[in-house]
């Protein structure tokens, strides 16, 4: 038997040429099929991941909306007290957070806070913090009436009541500076107990005239 | 005839291209869907922001219209003389400061009072407030302005214009 002579005709050019010919002459369309199926799989994975993320984002946005609505409600309550005239019933209200629903969401994990400039509500779930913050229209202090009067008494030797107004050399700007510095402190509120929102007036004698400084007090 | 050609064609020439076209259609459809959803959300967000802040601007406008320091000879009148003292440029700095004292420093707004005949305009602006930005929400209330004496009263509009806070 004659052993066929092994012809070593390998060269890079030949190989490339043969591969190219193989591809061009291949009428079974396997490469096309594999490429298109791979593209299909990748596209499906990307679309499924996008849909999954979109759903998760919508759920988070829904919770964000709920928190926004609650923060807005709280802000409106504080602003309504600010708008009302001092001494009227609407200038002193008790506010309850609407944190309970039948599905049990937003119960224990809900945190509310208030400072001189904003009211905020936050919710922590799976180490992710969702929060809603609303700026307040009126100057607000997270203290009760006696705390504020004591602070004024300590600094200006007068409580700022109608009967005991703050007298010169202290001016109303001294009082507003002190209260602004006090208002920067954020106070956390317990969402399961009621919040008192009260309008308070601080009287300051300035150039022989008595000026009224209006503040909203938010405390529990 | 043409259908039988497709059925009997075993070269699978059309098969992969069909996949690509259908995949492209699905991707385009999804992108369009996502774009519509995001556009709807942005519109909803803008509208809810405008609604929310309109309520606040309206409340401030009513409050300012009732502010005793700018009242005229009657409680339903606004004194032009008082407005002259606190509008830009400010004549009575103390009164101007007291006007804005009860409002939070975080709230960016200014007050514009005009007579309906367009002859008078007062702009009360917090000193040191930043330049006016986009996304302005305005609320107006009708007022009666007392020019000089109670016999000379003209109708006007008090508008509160506020813009989107930088940190929201």
XYZ file of N, CA and C in Angstrom, chain B residues 4 6 12 19 23 32 34 36 38 42 45 47 58 62 64 69 77 91-92 101-102 118 130 133 142 146 149 153 155:
87
model
N -44.702 28.920 -0.351
C -44.074 27.608 -0.514
C -42.565 27.740 -0.737
N -40.665 29.960 0.692
C -40.083 30.161 2.027
C -40.029 28.846 2.787
N -31.680 28.291 5.179
C -31.740 29.067 6.428
C -31.157 30.462 6.269
N -34.407 36.868 13.289
C -34.118 37.024 14.714
C -33.612 38.426 15.003
N -35.401 41.086 17.302
C -34.691 41.586 18.486
C -34.595 43.111 18.443
N -38.494 52.925 23.538
C -39.608 53.883 23.406
C -40.484 53.852 24.660
N -39.571 52.908 27.708
C -38.839 53.526 28.827
C -38.834 55.041 28.688
N -41.131 56.885 27.223
C -42.476 57.400 27.539
C -42.697 57.413 29.053
N -40.393 57.533 31.442
C -39.578 58.554 32.107
C -40.122 59.952 31.836
N -41.312 62.562 34.640
C -40.743 63.919 34.750
C -41.857 64.962 34.729
N -43.656 64.840 38.005
C -42.829 65.426 39.051
C -42.861 66.955 38.976
N -45.179 68.828 37.571
C -46.519 69.312 37.888
C -46.780 69.267 39.386
N -49.374 80.805 47.201
C -50.702 81.386 47.397
C -50.929 81.727 48.871
N -51.550 85.505 50.423
C -52.694 85.885 51.283
C -52.189 86.450 52.602
N -49.332 87.974 53.208
C -48.749 89.312 53.026
C -49.860 90.351 52.815
N -48.567 95.596 59.072
C -47.616 96.702 58.898
C -47.769 97.442 57.564
N -57.210 97.544 52.951
C -56.421 98.376 52.040
C -54.928 98.172 52.287
N -36.083 102.039 51.901
C -35.914 103.279 52.671
C -35.869 102.946 54.165
N -36.826 102.130 54.606
C -36.898 101.750 56.018
C -36.360 100.320 56.177
N -39.018 88.852 58.434
C -38.534 88.149 59.626
C -39.207 86.799 59.837
N -40.520 86.742 59.637
C -41.224 85.491 59.980
C -41.060 84.425 58.924
N -51.355 99.735 35.698
C -49.944 99.637 35.304
C -49.110 100.869 35.623
N -30.415 85.475 46.059
C -29.670 85.209 44.833
C -30.406 85.701 43.599
N -33.913 82.663 39.322
C -33.611 81.488 38.517
C -34.848 81.038 37.763
N -55.923 89.496 44.474
C -56.336 90.881 44.199
C -56.304 91.712 45.482
N -54.081 101.841 48.555
C -54.458 103.191 48.963
C -53.320 104.144 48.584
N -54.392 108.870 50.195
C -55.499 108.919 51.156
C -56.526 107.871 50.787
N -58.145 105.182 46.023
C -57.825 103.749 46.085
C -57.922 103.147 44.692
N -57.496 99.426 42.349
C -57.334 97.967 42.440
C -55.964 97.544 41.928
